[in-house]
CSV table of N, CA and C and ligand atoms in Angstrom, one decimal:
chain,number,residue,atom,x,y,z
A,5,MET,N,-15.8,-12.9,-40.4
A,5,MET,CA,-16.9,-12.5,-39.1
A,5,MET,C,-18.0,-12.6,-39.5
A,6,SER,N,-18.5,-14.1,-39.2
A,6,SER,CA,-19.8,-14.6,-39.7
A,6,SER,C,-21.2,-14.6,-38.5
A,7,GLU,N,-20.4,-14.2,-37.1
A,7,GLU,CA,-21.5,-14.8,-36.2
A,7,GLU,C,-22.5,-13.8,-36.2
A,8,GLU,N,-23.2,-13.9,-36.0
A,8,GLU,CA,-24.5,-13.3,-35.7
A,8,GLU,C,-24.8,-12.9,-34.4
A,9,GLN,N,-24.7,-11.7,-34.3
A,9,GLN,CA,-25.0,-10.8,-32.9
A,9,GLN,C,-26.4,-11.1,-32.2
A,10,THR,N,-26.5,-11.7,-31.0
A,10,THR,CA,-27.3,-12.2,-30.1
A,10,THR,C,-28.0,-11.3,-29.7
A,11,PRO,N,-29.1,-10.9,-29.6
A,11,PRO,CA,-29.4,-9.9,-28.8
A,11,PRO,C,-29.5,-10.2,-27.2
A,12,THR,N,-29.1,-9.8,-26.4
A,12,THR,CA,-29.2,-10.1,-25.0
A,12,THR,C,-30.4,-9.9,-24.1
A,13,ASN,N,-30.6,-10.5,-23.2
A,13,ASN,CA,-31.4,-10.4,-22.2
A,13,ASN,C,-31.4,-9.6,-21.1
A,14,GLU,N,-30.3,-8.9,-21.2
A,14,GLU,CA,-29.9,-8.6,-20.0
A,14,GLU,C,-30.5,-7.5,-19.5
A,15,ASP,N,-30.7,-7.1,-18.2
A,15,ASP,CA,-31.5,-6.2,-18.0
A,15,ASP,C,-30.9,-4.8,-18.0
A,16,ALA,N,-31.3,-3.8,-19.0
A,16,ALA,CA,-30.2,-2.7,-18.8
A,16,ALA,C,-30.1,-1.6,-18.2
A,17,THR,N,-31.2,-2.2,-17.2
A,17,THR,CA,-31.6,-1.0,-15.9
A,17,THR,C,-30.7,-1.1,-14.8
A,18,SER,N,-29.9,-2.4,-14.7
A,18,SER,CA,-29.2,-2.6,-14.0
A,18,SER,C,-28.0,-2.2,-14.0
A,19,VAL,N,-27.8,-0.6,-14.2
A,19,VAL,CA,-26.4,0.0,-14.0
A,19,VAL,C,-26.0,0.3,-12.6
A,20,PRO,N,-24.8,-0.3,-12.9
A,20,PRO,CA,-24.2,-0.3,-11.1
A,20,PRO,C,-24.5,1.6,-10.8
A,21,ALA,N,-24.7,1.7,-9.2
A,21,ALA,CA,-24.9,2.8,-9.3
A,21,ALA,C,-23.7,3.5,-9.0
A,22,ASP,N,-23.6,5.0,-9.2
A,22,ASP,CA,-22.1,5.6,-9.2
A,22,ASP,C,-22.2,6.1,-7.7
A,23,ASP,N,-21.1,5.3,-7.0
A,23,ASP,CA,-21.3,5.4,-5.4
A,23,ASP,C,-20.1,6.7,-5.3
A,24,THR,N,-19.6,7.1,-6.2
A,24,THR,CA,-18.3,8.1,-6.2
A,24,THR,C,-18.9,9.3,-5.4
A,25,PRO,N,-18.8,9.9,-4.1
A,25,PRO,CA,-19.1,10.9,-3.6
A,25,PRO,C,-18.9,12.3,-4.5
A,26,VAL,N,-19.4,13.5,-4.3
A,26,VAL,CA,-19.7,14.8,-5.2
A,26,VAL,C,-18.8,15.2,-4.2
A,27,GLN,N,-17.3,15.5,-4.7
A,27,GLN,CA,-16.4,16.5,-4.1
A,27,GLN,C,-17.0,17.9,-4.0
A,28,PRO,N,-16.5,18.4,-2.9
A,28,PRO,CA,-17.4,19.7,-3.1
A,28,PRO,C,-16.4,20.8,-3.9
A,29,ASP,N,-16.7,21.7,-4.0
A,29,ASP,CA,-15.6,22.7,-5.0
A,29,ASP,C,-14.9,22.8,-3.7
A,30,PRO,N,-13.5,23.0,-4.3
A,30,PRO,CA,-12.3,23.7,-3.1
A,30,PRO,C,-13.0,24.9,-2.9
A,31,GLU,N,-12.6,25.6,-1.4
A,31,GLU,CA,-13.0,26.9,-1.1
A,31,GLU,C,-11.5,27.8,-2.2
A,32,PRO,N,-12.3,28.5,-2.9
A,32,PRO,CA,-11.4,29.8,-3.7
A,32,PRO,C,-10.1,30.5,-2.5
A,33,GLU,N,-8.9,30.4,-2.9
A,33,GLU,CA,-7.9,31.0,-2.3
A,33,GLU,C,-8.2,32.5,-2.3
A,34,PRO,N,-8.0,33.0,-1.5
A,34,PRO,CA,-8.7,35.0,-1.2
A,34,PRO,C,-7.6,35.3,-1.8
A,35,GLU,N,-8.0,36.3,-2.7
A,35,GLU,CA,-6.6,37.1,-3.3
A,35,GLU,C,-6.1,37.7,-2.9
A,36,PRO,N,-5.0,37.9,-2.8
A,36,PRO,CA,-3.5,38.6,-2.1
A,36,PRO,C,-4.3,40.4,-2.6
A,37,VAL,N,-4.4,41.2,-1.5
A,37,VAL,CA,-4.9,42.3,-1.7
A,37,VAL,C,-3.4,43.1,-2.2
A,38,PRO,N,-3.6,44.0,-3.0
A,38,PRO,CA,-2.5,44.6,-3.6
A,38,PRO,C,-2.3,45.6,-2.9
A,39,PRO,N,-1.0,45.8,-2.7
A,39,PRO,CA,-0.8,47.5,-2.2
A,39,PRO,C,-1.4,48.4,-3.0
A,40,PRO,N,-1.4,49.4,-2.2
A,40,PRO,CA,-2.2,50.7,-2.5
A,40,PRO,C,-1.3,51.2,-3.7
A,41,PRO,N,-1.9,51.9,-4.9
A,41,PRO,CA,-1.1,52.0,-6.1
A,41,PRO,C,-0.1,53.4,-5.4
A,42,THR,N,-0.5,54.2,-4.9
A,42,THR,CA,0.0,55.4,-4.9
A,42,THR,C,1.1,55.3,-3.6
A,43,GLY,N,2.7,55.8,-4.0
A,43,GLY,CA,4.0,55.8,-3.5
A,43,GLY,C,4.0,54.2,-3.6
A,44,GLU,N,5.4,54.6,-3.2
A,44,GLU,CA,6.1,53.2,-2.9
A,44,GLU,C,6.0,52.9,-1.6
A,45,THR,N,5.8,51.3,-1.7
A,45,THR,CA,5.4,50.7,-0.1
A,45,THR,C,7.0,50.5,0.3
A,46,ILE,N,6.9,51.5,1.4
A,46,ILE,CA,8.5,51.2,2.5
A,46,ILE,C,8.1,50.3,3.7
A,47,THR,N,8.7,49.1,3.6
A,47,THR,CA,8.9,48.3,5.2
A,47,THR,C,9.8,48.8,5.8
A,48,TRP,N,9.3,48.8,7.0
A,48,TRP,CA,10.1,49.6,8.0
A,48,TRP,C,10.3,48.3,9.1
A,49,GLU,N,12.0,48.5,9.3
A,49,GLU,CA,12.4,47.9,10.3
A,49,GLU,C,12.4,48.5,11.8
A,50,PRO,N,12.2,48.2,12.8
A,50,PRO,CA,12.6,49.1,14.1
A,50,PRO,C,13.7,49.1,14.5
A,51,GLN,N,13.9,50.4,14.6
A,51,GLN,CA,15.2,50.5,15.6
A,51,GLN,C,16.1,50.5,14.3
A,52,THR,N,16.1,51.2,13.0
A,52,THR,CA,16.8,50.9,12.1
A,52,THR,C,17.1,52.6,11.4
A,53,TRP,N,18.1,52.5,11.2
A,53,TRP,CA,18.7,53.8,10.2
A,53,TRP,C,18.3,54.3,8.9
A,54,TYR,N,17.5,55.1,8.6
A,54,TYR,CA,17.4,55.0,6.8
A,54,TYR,C,17.9,56.4,6.5
A,55,SER,N,18.3,56.4,5.3
A,55,SER,CA,18.2,57.2,4.0
A,55,SER,C,17.4,57.6,3.1
A,56,ILE,N,16.3,58.8,3.7
A,56,ILE,CA,15.1,58.6,3.2
A,56,ILE,C,15.3,60.2,1.8
A,57,THR,N,14.1,60.1,1.1
A,57,THR,CA,13.7,61.4,0.6
A,57,THR,C,12.1,61.4,0.9
A,58,TYR,N,11.7,62.7,0.9
A,58,TYR,CA,10.5,62.9,1.3
A,58,TYR,C,9.8,64.5,0.8
A,59,ALA,N,8.2,64.8,0.8
A,59,ALA,CA,8.0,65.7,0.3
A,59,ALA,C,6.9,66.6,1.1
A,60,CYS,N,6.7,67.3,1.2
A,60,CYS,CA,5.5,68.1,2.1
A,60,CYS,C,4.2,68.2,0.7
A,61,ARG,N,3.6,67.6,1.0
A,61,ARG,CA,2.4,68.0,0.3
A,61,ARG,C,0.9,69.0,0.4
A,62,THR,N,1.3,69.7,1.6
A,62,THR,CA,-0.1,70.7,2.0
A,62,THR,C,0.1,71.5,1.1
A,63,PRO,N,-0.8,72.1,0.5
A,63,PRO,CA,-1.5,73.1,-0.6
A,63,PRO,C,-1.0,74.3,-0.1
A,64,GLY,N,0.1,75.1,-1.0
A,64,GLY,CA,0.2,76.4,-0.3
A,64,GLY,C,1.6,76.5,0.5
A,65,CYS,N,2.3,75.5,0.9
A,65,CYS,CA,3.2,75.4,1.7
A,65,CYS,C,4.4,75.8,1.0
A,66,ILE,N,5.3,76.6,1.7
A,66,ILE,CA,6.4,77.1,1.1
A,66,ILE,C,7.4,75.7,0.4
A,67,ASN,N,7.0,74.6,1.1
A,67,ASN,CA,7.9,73.5,0.1
A,67,ASN,C,6.8,72.3,0.1
A,68,GLU,N,5.6,72.9,-0.6
A,68,GLU,CA,4.8,72.1,-1.4
A,68,GLU,C,5.7,71.8,-2.7
A,69,ASN,N,5.5,70.0,-2.3
A,69,ASN,CA,5.9,69.0,-3.4
A,69,ASN,C,8.0,69.4,-3.6
A,70,GLN,N,8.4,69.7,-2.8
A,70,GLN,CA,10.1,70.0,-3.1
A,70,GLN,C,10.4,68.9,-2.1
A,71,VAL,N,11.1,67.9,-3.4
A,71,VAL,CA,11.4,66.7,-2.8
A,71,VAL,C,12.7,66.9,-2.2
A,72,ARG,N,13.1,66.6,-0.6
A,72,ARG,CA,14.1,66.8,0.3
A,72,ARG,C,14.7,65.4,0.7
A,73,ALA,N,15.9,65.4,1.2
A,73,ALA,CA,16.5,64.5,1.5
A,73,ALA,C,16.6,64.7,2.8
A,74,ALA,N,16.7,63.2,3.6
A,74,ALA,CA,17.3,63.5,4.9
A,74,ALA,C,18.4,61.8,5.2
A,75,PRO,N,19.8,62.0,5.1
A,75,PRO,CA,20.7,61.4,4.8
A,75,PRO,C,20.5,60.2,6.1
A,76,MET,N,20.1,60.6,7.4
A,76,MET,CA,20.0,59.5,8.4
A,76,MET,C,18.1,60.0,9.3
A,77,PHE,N,17.7,58.8,8.5
A,77,PHE,CA,16.6,59.3,9.3
A,77,PHE,C,16.2,57.7,10.2
A,78,TYR,N,15.7,57.8,11.7
A,78,TYR,CA,15.6,56.8,12.7
A,78,TYR,C,14.4,56.2,12.5
A,79,SER,N,13.9,55.1,12.4
A,79,SER,CA,12.7,54.4,12.2
A,79,SER,C,12.0,53.9,13.5
A,80,ASN,N,12.6,54.1,14.9
A,80,ASN,CA,12.0,54.7,16.1
A,80,ASN,C,11.5,52.7,16.1
A,81,ASP,N,10.1,52.4,17.1
A,81,ASP,CA,10.0,51.4,16.5
A,81,ASP,C,9.4,50.5,15.5
A,82,GLY,N,9.3,51.3,14.2
A,82,GLY,CA,8.9,50.6,13.3
A,82,GLY,C,7.5,50.9,12.8
A,83,GLN,N,6.6,51.4,13.8
A,83,GLN,CA,5.4,51.8,13.4
A,83,GLN,C,5.1,53.0,13.0
A,84,LEU,N,4.2,53.2,11.5
A,84,LEU,CA,4.0,54.0,10.6
A,84,LEU,C,3.5,55.3,11.7
A,85,LYS,N,2.9,55.4,12.5
A,85,LYS,CA,2.4,56.5,13.4
A,85,LYS,C,3.9,56.9,14.0
A,86,ASN,N,4.9,56.2,14.0
A,86,ASN,CA,6.2,56.7,14.9
A,86,ASN,C,6.8,57.4,13.9
A,87,ILE,N,6.9,56.9,12.6
A,87,ILE,CA,7.8,57.3,11.5
A,87,ILE,C,7.0,58.3,10.7
A,88,ARG,N,7.8,59.6,11.8
A,88,ARG,CA,6.8,60.8,10.8
A,88,ARG,C,8.0,61.8,9.9
A,89,VAL,N,7.9,62.6,9.2
A,89,VAL,CA,8.7,63.7,8.7
A,89,VAL,C,7.8,65.1,8.9
A,90,VAL,N,8.0,66.2,10.1
A,90,VAL,CA,7.4,67.0,9.9
A,90,VAL,C,8.2,68.1,9.1
A,91,ASP,N,7.1,68.8,8.8
A,91,ASP,CA,8.0,70.0,8.0
A,91,ASP,C,7.7,71.4,8.5
A,92,ALA,N,9.3,71.1,9.5
A,92,ALA,CA,9.2,72.2,10.5
A,92,ALA,C,10.2,73.2,10.2
A,93,SER,N,10.3,73.7,9.0
A,93,SER,CA,11.3,74.8,9.0
A,93,SER,C,10.5,75.7,9.0
A,94,ASP,N,11.7,77.2,8.8
A,94,ASP,CA,10.5,78.1,9.0
A,94,ASP,C,9.8,78.6,8.0
A,95,ASP,N,8.6,79.3,8.2
A,95,ASP,CA,7.6,79.4,7.3
A,95,ASP,C,6.5,78.7,7.0
A,96,ALA,N,7.2,77.4,7.3
A,96,ALA,CA,6.6,75.9,6.8
A,96,ALA,C,5.1,75.6,7.1
A,97,CYS,N,4.6,74.7,7.1
A,97,CYS,CA,3.0,74.5,7.0
A,97,CYS,C,3.4,73.7,9.2
A,98,HIS,N,4.2,72.8,9.1
A,98,HIS,CA,4.4,72.1,10.4
A,98,HIS,C,3.8,70.6,10.4
A,99,LYS,N,3.5,70.5,9.4
A,99,LYS,CA,2.9,69.3,9.4
A,99,LYS,C,3.5,68.1,8.9
A,100,ASP,N,2.9,66.6,8.5
A,100,ASP,CA,3.6,65.7,8.1
A,100,ASP,C,4.0,66.0,6.5
A,101,CYS,N,5.2,64.9,6.4
A,101,CYS,CA,5.4,65.2,4.9
A,101,CYS,C,5.0,63.8,4.5
A,102,VAL,N,5.1,63.4,3.3
A,102,VAL,CA,4.9,62.2,2.9
A,102,VAL,C,6.6,61.8,2.1
A,103,ILE,N,6.9,60.3,3.2
A,103,ILE,CA,7.9,59.8,2.7
A,103,ILE,C,8.1,59.2,1.2
A,104,LEU,N,9.1,59.7,0.6
A,104,LEU,CA,8.8,58.9,-0.7
A,104,LEU,C,9.5,57.5,-0.8
A,105,THR,N,10.9,57.6,-0.1
A,105,THR,CA,12.0,56.9,-0.2
A,105,THR,C,12.4,56.3,0.6
A,106,ALA,N,13.0,55.2,1.0
A,106,ALA,CA,14.0,55.0,2.4
A,106,ALA,C,14.8,53.9,2.1
A,107,ALA,N,16.1,54.1,2.4
A,107,ALA,CA,17.2,52.7,1.9
A,107,ALA,C,17.6,52.9,3.4
A,108,LYS,N,17.8,51.4,3.5
A,108,LYS,CA,18.5,51.4,5.2
A,108,LYS,C,19.7,51.2,4.7
A,109,LEU,N,20.6,52.2,6.1
A,109,LEU,CA,21.8,52.3,5.9
A,109,LEU,C,22.7,51.4,6.1
A,110,ASP,N,23.6,50.7,5.4
A,110,ASP,CA,24.4,49.6,5.2
A,110,ASP,C,25.6,50.4,5.7
A,111,PRO,N,26.8,50.1,6.2
A,111,PRO,CA,25.8,50.0,7.8
A,111,PRO,C,25.3,50.7,8.6
A,112,GLN,N,24.8,50.2,9.5
A,112,GLN,CA,24.0,51.2,10.0
A,112,GLN,C,24.9,52.0,10.9
A,113,PRO,N,24.4,53.4,11.5
A,113,PRO,CA,25.8,53.5,12.5
A,113,PRO,C,25.6,53.5,13.6
A,114,ILE,N,26.7,53.6,14.2
A,114,ILE,CA,27.3,52.9,15.2
A,114,ILE,C,26.6,54.0,16.7
A,115,GLU,N,25.4,53.6,17.3
A,115,GLU,CA,25.2,54.4,18.2
A,115,GLU,C,26.2,54.4,19.4
A,116,GLU,N,25.9,55.5,19.9
A,116,GLU,CA,27.0,55.5,21.2
A,116,GLU,C,26.5,55.8,22.6
B,7,LIG,ZN1,5.0,72.0,4.5
């Protein structure tokens, strides 16, 4: 290789323009909202029978924090405001209990 490199007189400023459009940053995906950390998240189906466990959380109630079970519990229309267990036994607080677990009955009881 004995060829001399000849300086070129090309205009070094004639750099082709970069016409690549600037891609805007894609919208970040919204973070999924995690379920509340307290208790088990129960998915209620409407008009469905469940076996549940529940407990009263009223301070001072005779049933406070006693986990009880209801082998047959109806979900009504599936709306949380209509899915309630009232602590209605004698001398109890007659307030809503917290539903801890719910297992869908399989098979569902046959309604008469
Ligand atoms: Zn109670």
